[in-house]
């Protein structure tokens, strides 16, 4: 039985951190709906930046039609792109070094 309609919702809360570090994405990309949660890992360097970079990379890949439900390598490639961008950000902005690394 095929599902023709899906209802989604998302909410975040900064908790005790005082600022939001988590990110999320709900985006339709052709026949694919991309749903992602990026936990900002409160207390680690620039968790909000890292989660934002991950969400942006997935959103970009979805918008380009680069994600496929039949090829998990497409998601792995989007995750690798996000990881590279996070590492590049840490080099460019030394205060963010170690983004989410423990």
mmCIF file of N, CA and C in Angstrom:
data_model
loop_
_atom_site.group_PDB
_atom_site.id
_atom_site.type_symbol
_atom_site.label_atom_id
_atom_site.label_comp_id
_atom_site.label_asym_id
_atom_site.label_seq_id
_atom_site.Cartn_x
_atom_site.Cartn_y
_atom_site.Cartn_z
ATOM 1 N N UNK A 1 0.834 -1.169 0.000
ATOM 2 C CA UNK A 1 0.000 0.000 0.000
ATOM 3 C C UNK A 1 0.888 1.245 0.000
ATOM 4 N N UNK A 2 0.743 2.095 -0.975
ATOM 5 C CA UNK A 2 1.541 3.311 -1.090
ATOM 6 C C UNK A 2 0.920 4.434 -0.266
ATOM 7 N N UNK A 3 1.770 5.223 0.334
ATOM 8 C CA UNK A 3 1.326 6.379 1.086
ATOM 9 C C UNK A 3 1.388 7.588 0.158
ATOM 10 N N UNK A 4 0.307 8.294 0.021
ATOM 11 C CA UNK A 4 0.292 9.439 -0.876
ATOM 12 C C UNK A 4 0.410 10.770 -0.147
ATOM 13 N N UNK A 5 0.276 10.745 1.168
ATOM 14 C CA UNK A 5 0.339 11.996 1.918
ATOM 15 C C UNK A 5 1.042 11.778 3.251
ATOM 16 N N UNK A 6 1.947 12.658 3.560
ATOM 17 C CA UNK A 6 2.665 12.606 4.824
ATOM 18 C C UNK A 6 2.611 14.002 5.443
ATOM 19 N N UNK A 7 2.249 14.069 6.695
ATOM 20 C CA UNK A 7 2.233 15.333 7.411
ATOM 21 C C UNK A 7 3.427 15.346 8.354
ATOM 22 N N UNK A 8 4.187 16.425 8.322
ATOM 23 C CA UNK A 8 5.367 16.525 9.174
ATOM 24 C C UNK A 8 5.310 17.811 9.988
ATOM 25 N N UNK A 9 6.050 17.807 11.068
ATOM 26 C CA UNK A 9 6.190 18.997 11.905
ATOM 27 C C UNK A 9 7.526 18.900 12.622
ATOM 28 N N UNK A 10 8.055 20.031 13.019
ATOM 29 C CA UNK A 10 9.322 20.042 13.745
ATOM 30 C C UNK A 10 9.321 21.193 14.740
ATOM 31 N N UNK A 11 10.014 20.999 15.836
ATOM 32 C CA UNK A 11 10.164 22.045 16.836
ATOM 33 C C UNK A 11 11.488 21.825 17.552
ATOM 34 N N UNK A 12 12.078 22.889 18.008
ATOM 35 C CA UNK A 12 13.311 22.794 18.784
ATOM 36 C C UNK A 12 13.188 23.678 20.007
ATOM 37 N N UNK A 13 14.048 23.422 20.965
ATOM 38 C CA UNK A 13 14.067 24.215 22.195
ATOM 39 C C UNK A 13 15.518 24.325 22.649
ATOM 40 N N UNK A 14 15.982 25.521 22.983
ATOM 41 C CA UNK A 14 17.390 25.670 23.356
ATOM 42 C C UNK A 14 17.750 25.075 24.713
ATOM 43 N N UNK A 15 16.755 24.739 25.512
ATOM 44 C CA UNK A 15 17.046 24.189 26.831
ATOM 45 C C UNK A 15 17.799 25.187 27.687
ATOM 46 N N UNK A 16 18.779 24.710 28.436
ATOM 47 C CA UNK A 16 19.532 25.579 29.341
ATOM 48 C C UNK A 16 20.655 26.347 28.652
ATOM 49 N N UNK A 17 20.892 26.046 27.372
ATOM 50 C CA UNK A 17 22.016 26.678 26.677
ATOM 51 C C UNK A 17 21.814 28.170 26.446
ATOM 52 N N UNK A 18 20.566 28.601 26.325
ATOM 53 C CA UNK A 18 20.312 30.014 26.071
ATOM 54 C C UNK A 18 20.323 30.378 24.597
ATOM 55 N N UNK A 19 20.821 29.496 23.754
ATOM 56 C CA UNK A 19 20.752 29.712 22.313
ATOM 57 C C UNK A 19 20.569 28.360 21.620
ATOM 58 N N UNK A 20 19.941 28.390 20.485
ATOM 59 C CA UNK A 20 19.609 27.154 19.766
ATOM 60 C C UNK A 20 20.826 26.609 19.031
ATOM 61 N N UNK A 21 21.163 25.361 19.273
ATOM 62 C CA UNK A 21 22.279 24.713 18.583
ATOM 63 C C UNK A 21 21.807 23.617 17.644
ATOM 64 N N UNK A 22 20.559 23.225 17.728
ATOM 65 C CA UNK A 22 20.059 22.121 16.917
ATOM 66 C C UNK A 22 19.489 22.649 15.604
ATOM 67 N N UNK A 23 19.504 21.800 14.605
ATOM 68 C CA UNK A 23 18.928 22.159 13.320
ATOM 69 C C UNK A 23 18.084 21.013 12.796
ATOM 70 N N UNK A 24 17.185 21.330 11.891
ATOM 71 C CA UNK A 24 16.374 20.277 11.288
ATOM 72 C C UNK A 24 16.010 20.664 9.863
ATOM 73 N N UNK A 25 15.640 19.663 9.101
ATOM 74 C CA UNK A 25 15.261 19.882 7.714
ATOM 75 C C UNK A 25 14.110 18.949 7.369
ATOM 76 N N UNK A 26 13.097 19.503 6.764
ATOM 77 C CA UNK A 26 12.013 18.724 6.170
ATOM 78 C C UNK A 26 11.810 19.324 4.789
ATOM 79 N N UNK A 27 12.208 18.582 3.763
ATOM 80 C CA UNK A 27 12.158 19.128 2.413
ATOM 81 C C UNK A 27 11.776 18.047 1.406
ATOM 82 N N UNK A 28 10.833 18.378 0.577
ATOM 83 C CA UNK A 28 10.460 17.474 -0.512
ATOM 84 C C UNK A 28 11.420 17.713 -1.667
ATOM 85 N N UNK A 29 11.931 16.639 -2.213
ATOM 86 C CA UNK A 29 12.850 16.698 -3.349
ATOM 87 C C UNK A 29 12.380 15.671 -4.374
ATOM 88 N N UNK A 30 11.482 16.089 -5.246
ATOM 89 C CA UNK A 30 10.910 15.149 -6.209
ATOM 90 C C UNK A 30 10.044 14.142 -5.475
ATOM 91 N N UNK A 31 10.340 12.876 -5.639
ATOM 92 C CA UNK A 31 9.566 11.827 -4.973
ATOM 93 C C UNK A 31 10.123 11.492 -3.595
ATOM 94 N N UNK A 32 11.148 12.212 -3.165
ATOM 95 C CA UNK A 32 11.810 11.954 -1.888
ATOM 96 C C UNK A 32 11.473 13.073 -0.905
ATOM 97 N N UNK A 33 11.207 12.702 0.340
ATOM 98 C CA UNK A 33 11.072 13.691 1.410
ATOM 99 C C UNK A 33 12.273 13.501 2.325
ATOM 100 N N UNK A 34 13.061 14.548 2.457
ATOM 101 C CA UNK A 34 14.258 14.500 3.294
ATOM 102 C C UNK A 34 13.888 15.035 4.670
ATOM 103 N N UNK A 35 14.100 14.202 5.682
ATOM 104 C CA UNK A 35 13.849 14.594 7.069
ATOM 105 C C UNK A 35 15.153 14.361 7.825
ATOM 106 N N UNK A 36 15.693 15.416 8.412
ATOM 107 C CA UNK A 36 16.969 15.298 9.111
ATOM 108 C C UNK A 36 16.936 16.105 10.399
ATOM 109 N N UNK A 37 17.657 15.618 11.395
ATOM 110 C CA UNK A 37 17.853 16.316 12.656
ATOM 111 C C UNK A 37 19.355 16.406 12.880
ATOM 112 N N UNK A 38 19.837 17.608 13.164
ATOM 113 C CA UNK A 38 21.254 17.817 13.444
ATOM 114 C C UNK A 38 21.380 18.340 14.872
ATOM 115 N N UNK A 39 21.882 17.511 15.754
ATOM 116 C CA UNK A 39 22.035 17.864 17.159
ATOM 117 C C UNK A 39 23.291 18.714 17.312
ATOM 118 N N UNK A 40 23.143 19.900 17.855
ATOM 119 C CA UNK A 40 24.254 20.822 18.001
ATOM 120 C C UNK A 40 25.245 20.479 19.091
ATOM 121 N N UNK A 41 25.048 19.411 19.837
ATOM 122 C CA UNK A 41 25.968 18.961 20.882
ATOM 123 C C UNK A 41 26.351 20.091 21.830
ATOM 124 N N UNK A 42 25.369 20.592 22.569
ATOM 125 C CA UNK A 42 25.585 21.699 23.501
ATOM 126 C C UNK A 42 26.830 21.526 24.339
ATOM 127 N N UNK A 43 27.570 22.592 24.461
ATOM 128 C CA UNK A 43 28.798 22.564 25.251
ATOM 129 C C UNK A 43 30.042 22.378 24.418
ATOM 130 N N UNK A 44 29.898 21.925 23.178
ATOM 131 C CA UNK A 44 31.054 21.774 22.299
ATOM 132 C C UNK A 44 31.196 23.027 21.446
ATOM 133 N N UNK A 45 32.376 23.232 20.905
ATOM 134 C CA UNK A 45 32.656 24.435 20.119
ATOM 135 C C UNK A 45 31.701 24.565 18.940
ATOM 136 N N UNK A 46 31.028 25.697 18.836
ATOM 137 C CA UNK A 46 30.206 26.081 17.680
ATOM 138 C C UNK A 46 29.238 24.990 17.222
ATOM 139 N N UNK A 47 28.568 24.374 18.161
ATOM 140 C CA UNK A 47 27.595 23.328 17.810
ATOM 141 C C UNK A 47 26.489 23.845 16.904
ATOM 142 N N UNK A 48 26.101 25.104 17.113
ATOM 143 C CA UNK A 48 25.075 25.696 16.258
ATOM 144 C C UNK A 48 25.564 25.845 14.826
ATOM 145 N N UNK A 49 26.834 26.166 14.664
ATOM 146 C CA UNK A 49 27.414 26.314 13.323
ATOM 147 C C UNK A 49 27.477 24.947 12.644
ATOM 148 N N UNK A 50 27.951 23.952 13.358
ATOM 149 C CA UNK A 50 28.075 22.610 12.784
ATOM 150 C C UNK A 50 26.720 22.069 12.347
ATOM 151 N N UNK A 51 25.707 22.200 13.189
ATOM 152 C CA UNK A 51 24.393 21.675 12.814
ATOM 153 C C UNK A 51 23.824 22.447 11.628
ATOM 154 N N UNK A 52 24.076 23.750 11.566
ATOM 155 C CA UNK A 52 23.618 24.556 10.440
ATOM 156 C C UNK A 52 24.282 24.159 9.139
ATOM 157 N N UNK A 53 25.568 23.846 9.195
ATOM 158 C CA UNK A 53 26.291 23.409 8.003
ATOM 159 C C UNK A 53 25.745 22.080 7.504
ATOM 160 N N UNK A 54 25.465 21.166 8.415
ATOM 161 C CA UNK A 54 24.912 19.857 8.027
ATOM 162 C C UNK A 54 23.553 20.030 7.355
ATOM 163 N N UNK A 55 22.680 20.806 7.966
ATOM 164 C CA UNK A 55 21.345 21.022 7.397
ATOM 165 C C UNK A 55 21.458 21.683 6.021
ATOM 166 N N UNK A 56 22.336 22.672 5.885
ATOM 167 C CA UNK A 56 22.501 23.361 4.598
ATOM 168 C C UNK A 56 23.004 22.414 3.517
ATOM 169 N N UNK A 57 23.938 21.531 3.857
ATOM 170 C CA UNK A 57 24.473 20.583 2.872
ATOM 171 C C UNK A 57 23.393 19.596 2.421
ATOM 172 N N UNK A 58 22.589 19.120 3.354
ATOM 173 C CA UNK A 58 21.503 18.198 2.992
ATOM 174 C C UNK A 58 20.437 18.907 2.168
ATOM 175 N N UNK A 59 20.129 20.140 2.544
ATOM 176 C CA UNK A 59 19.138 20.922 1.799
ATOM 177 C C UNK A 59 19.614 21.168 0.367
ATOM 178 N N UNK A 60 20.887 21.479 0.222
ATOM 179 C CA UNK A 60 21.468 21.701 -1.101
ATOM 180 C C UNK A 60 21.411 20.424 -1.944
ATOM 181 N N UNK A 61 21.803 19.310 -1.352
ATOM 182 C CA UNK A 61 21.780 18.041 -2.085
ATOM 183 C C UNK A 61 20.355 17.675 -2.488
ATOM 184 N N UNK A 62 19.409 17.892 -1.596
ATOM 185 C CA UNK A 62 18.010 17.592 -1.907
ATOM 186 C C UNK A 62 17.507 18.494 -3.031
ATOM 187 N N UNK A 63 17.849 19.770 -2.965
ATOM 188 C CA UNK A 63 17.417 20.723 -3.978
ATOM 189 C C UNK A 63 17.989 20.433 -5.351
ATOM 190 N N UNK A 64 19.178 19.841 -5.381
ATOM 191 C CA UNK A 64 19.821 19.489 -6.649
ATOM 192 C C UNK A 64 19.372 18.127 -7.164
ATOM 193 N N UNK A 65 18.521 17.452 -6.383
ATOM 194 C CA UNK A 65 18.088 16.116 -6.777
ATOM 195 C C UNK A 65 19.168 15.067 -6.597
ATOM 196 N N UNK A 66 20.138 15.367 -5.733
ATOM 197 C CA UNK A 66 21.283 14.476 -5.550
ATOM 198 C C UNK A 66 21.042 13.370 -4.522
ATOM 199 N N UNK A 67 19.879 13.357 -3.870
ATOM 200 C CA UNK A 67 19.586 12.309 -2.899
ATOM 201 C C UNK A 67 18.632 11.296 -3.502
ATOM 202 N N UNK A 68 18.902 10.034 -3.239
ATOM 203 C CA UNK A 68 18.084 8.966 -3.806
ATOM 204 C C UNK A 68 17.785 7.922 -2.741
ATOM 205 N N UNK A 69 16.529 7.481 -2.693
ATOM 206 C CA UNK A 69 16.172 6.436 -1.735
ATOM 207 C C UNK A 69 16.739 5.091 -2.159
ATOM 208 N N UNK A 70 17.097 4.944 -3.423
ATOM 209 C CA UNK A 70 17.615 3.662 -3.907
ATOM 210 C C UNK A 70 19.139 3.593 -3.880
ATOM 211 N N UNK A 71 19.791 4.684 -3.472
ATOM 212 C CA UNK A 71 21.255 4.710 -3.455
ATOM 213 C C UNK A 71 21.731 5.408 -2.194
ATOM 214 N N UNK A 72 22.083 4.624 -1.177
ATOM 215 C CA UNK A 72 22.504 5.226 0.091
ATOM 216 C C UNK A 72 23.800 6.008 -0.055
ATOM 217 N N UNK A 73 24.542 5.765 -1.116
ATOM 218 C CA UNK A 73 25.780 6.518 -1.333
ATOM 219 C C UNK A 73 25.501 8.007 -1.535
ATOM 220 N N UNK A 74 24.310 8.339 -2.024
ATOM 221 C CA UNK A 74 23.980 9.759 -2.212
ATOM 222 C C UNK A 74 23.892 10.475 -0.863
ATOM 223 N N UNK A 75 23.347 9.820 0.135
ATOM 224 C CA UNK A 75 23.288 10.410 1.483
ATOM 225 C C UNK A 75 24.687 10.459 2.098
ATOM 226 N N UNK A 76 25.471 9.413 1.869
ATOM 227 C CA UNK A 76 26.843 9.400 2.370
ATOM 228 C C UNK A 76 27.660 10.540 1.752
ATOM 229 N N UNK A 77 27.432 10.806 0.473
ATOM 230 C CA UNK A 77 28.146 11.891 -0.200
ATOM 231 C C UNK A 77 27.742 13.244 0.382
ATOM 232 N N UNK A 78 26.452 13.427 0.657
ATOM 233 C CA UNK A 78 25.988 14.685 1.259
ATOM 234 C C UNK A 78 26.583 14.850 2.656
ATOM 235 N N UNK A 79 26.658 13.765 3.414
ATOM 236 C CA UNK A 79 27.253 13.822 4.754
ATOM 237 C C UNK A 79 28.749 14.129 4.667
ATOM 238 N N UNK A 80 29.430 13.557 3.698
ATOM 239 C CA UNK A 80 30.856 13.829 3.511
ATOM 240 C C UNK A 80 31.084 15.291 3.141
ATOM 241 N N UNK A 81 30.209 15.839 2.304
ATOM 242 C CA UNK A 81 30.290 17.258 1.945
ATOM 243 C C UNK A 81 30.129 18.120 3.190
ATOM 244 N N UNK A 82 29.141 17.787 4.024
ATOM 245 C CA UNK A 82 28.923 18.537 5.268
ATOM 246 C C UNK A 82 30.158 18.455 6.157
ATOM 247 N N UNK A 83 30.731 17.279 6.288
ATOM 248 C CA UNK A 83 31.912 17.100 7.130
ATOM 249 C C UNK A 83 33.077 17.950 6.623
ATOM 250 N N UNK A 84 33.286 17.945 5.320
ATOM 251 C CA UNK A 84 34.360 18.753 4.741
ATOM 252 C C UNK A 84 34.128 20.230 5.022
ATOM 253 N N UNK A 85 32.911 20.685 4.877
ATOM 254 C CA UNK A 85 32.593 22.101 5.125
ATOM 255 C C UNK A 85 32.791 22.468 6.593
ATOM 256 N N UNK A 86 32.469 21.552 7.485
ATOM 257 C CA UNK A 86 32.679 21.800 8.919
ATOM 258 C C UNK A 86 34.170 21.941 9.208
ATOM 259 N N UNK A 87 34.974 21.039 8.665
ATOM 260 C CA UNK A 87 36.421 21.105 8.883
ATOM 261 C C UNK A 87 37.008 22.376 8.283
ATOM 262 N N UNK A 88 36.535 22.771 7.097
ATOM 263 C CA UNK A 88 36.998 24.007 6.470
ATOM 264 C C UNK A 88 36.620 25.221 7.320
ATOM 265 N N UNK A 89 35.431 25.205 7.887
ATOM 266 C CA UNK A 89 34.986 26.303 8.742
ATOM 267 C C UNK A 89 35.898 26.417 9.966
ATOM 268 N N UNK A 90 36.258 25.288 10.532
ATOM 269 C CA UNK A 90 37.118 25.283 11.718
ATOM 270 C C UNK A 90 38.498 25.848 11.403
ATOM 271 N N UNK A 91 38.992 25.629 10.193
ATOM 272 C CA UNK A 91 40.282 26.188 9.799
ATOM 273 C C UNK A 91 40.168 27.697 9.606
ATOM 274 N N UNK A 92 39.076 28.122 8.970
ATOM 275 C CA UNK A 92 38.884 29.542 8.687
ATOM 276 C C UNK A 92 38.583 30.350 9.954
ATOM 277 N N UNK A 93 37.881 29.726 10.899
ATOM 278 C CA UNK A 93 37.496 30.405 12.142
ATOM 279 C C UNK A 93 38.040 29.615 13.338
ATOM 280 N N UNK A 94 39.260 29.937 13.785
ATOM 281 C CA UNK A 94 39.907 29.176 14.861
ATOM 282 C C UNK A 94 39.083 29.038 16.147
ATOM 283 N N UNK A 95 38.212 30.017 16.431
ATOM 284 C CA UNK A 95 37.376 29.914 17.636
ATOM 285 C C UNK A 95 36.409 28.750 17.552
ATOM 286 N N UNK A 96 36.171 28.257 16.338
ATOM 287 C CA UNK A 96 35.244 27.145 16.137
ATOM 288 C C UNK A 96 35.969 25.813 15.998
ATOM 289 N N UNK A 97 37.267 25.796 16.210
ATOM 290 C CA UNK A 97 38.033 24.558 16.078
ATOM 291 C C UNK A 97 37.446 23.476 16.970
ATOM 292 N N UNK A 98 37.320 22.285 16.456
ATOM 293 C CA UNK A 98 36.797 21.156 17.201
ATOM 294 C C UNK A 98 35.280 21.055 17.164
ATOM 295 N N UNK A 99 34.640 21.729 16.219
ATOM 296 C CA UNK A 99 33.178 21.724 16.094
ATOM 297 C C UNK A 99 32.570 20.373 16.466
ATOM 298 N N UNK A 100 32.056 20.255 17.650
ATOM 299 C CA UNK A 100 31.342 19.045 18.056
ATOM 300 C C UNK A 100 32.225 17.843 18.306
ATOM 301 N N UNK A 101 33.536 18.010 18.246
ATOM 302 C CA UNK A 101 34.431 16.879 18.516
ATOM 303 C C UNK A 101 34.662 16.775 20.003
ATOM 304 N N UNK A 102 34.695 15.560 20.500
ATOM 305 C CA UNK A 102 34.958 15.405 21.938
ATOM 306 C C UNK A 102 36.317 14.814 22.172
#
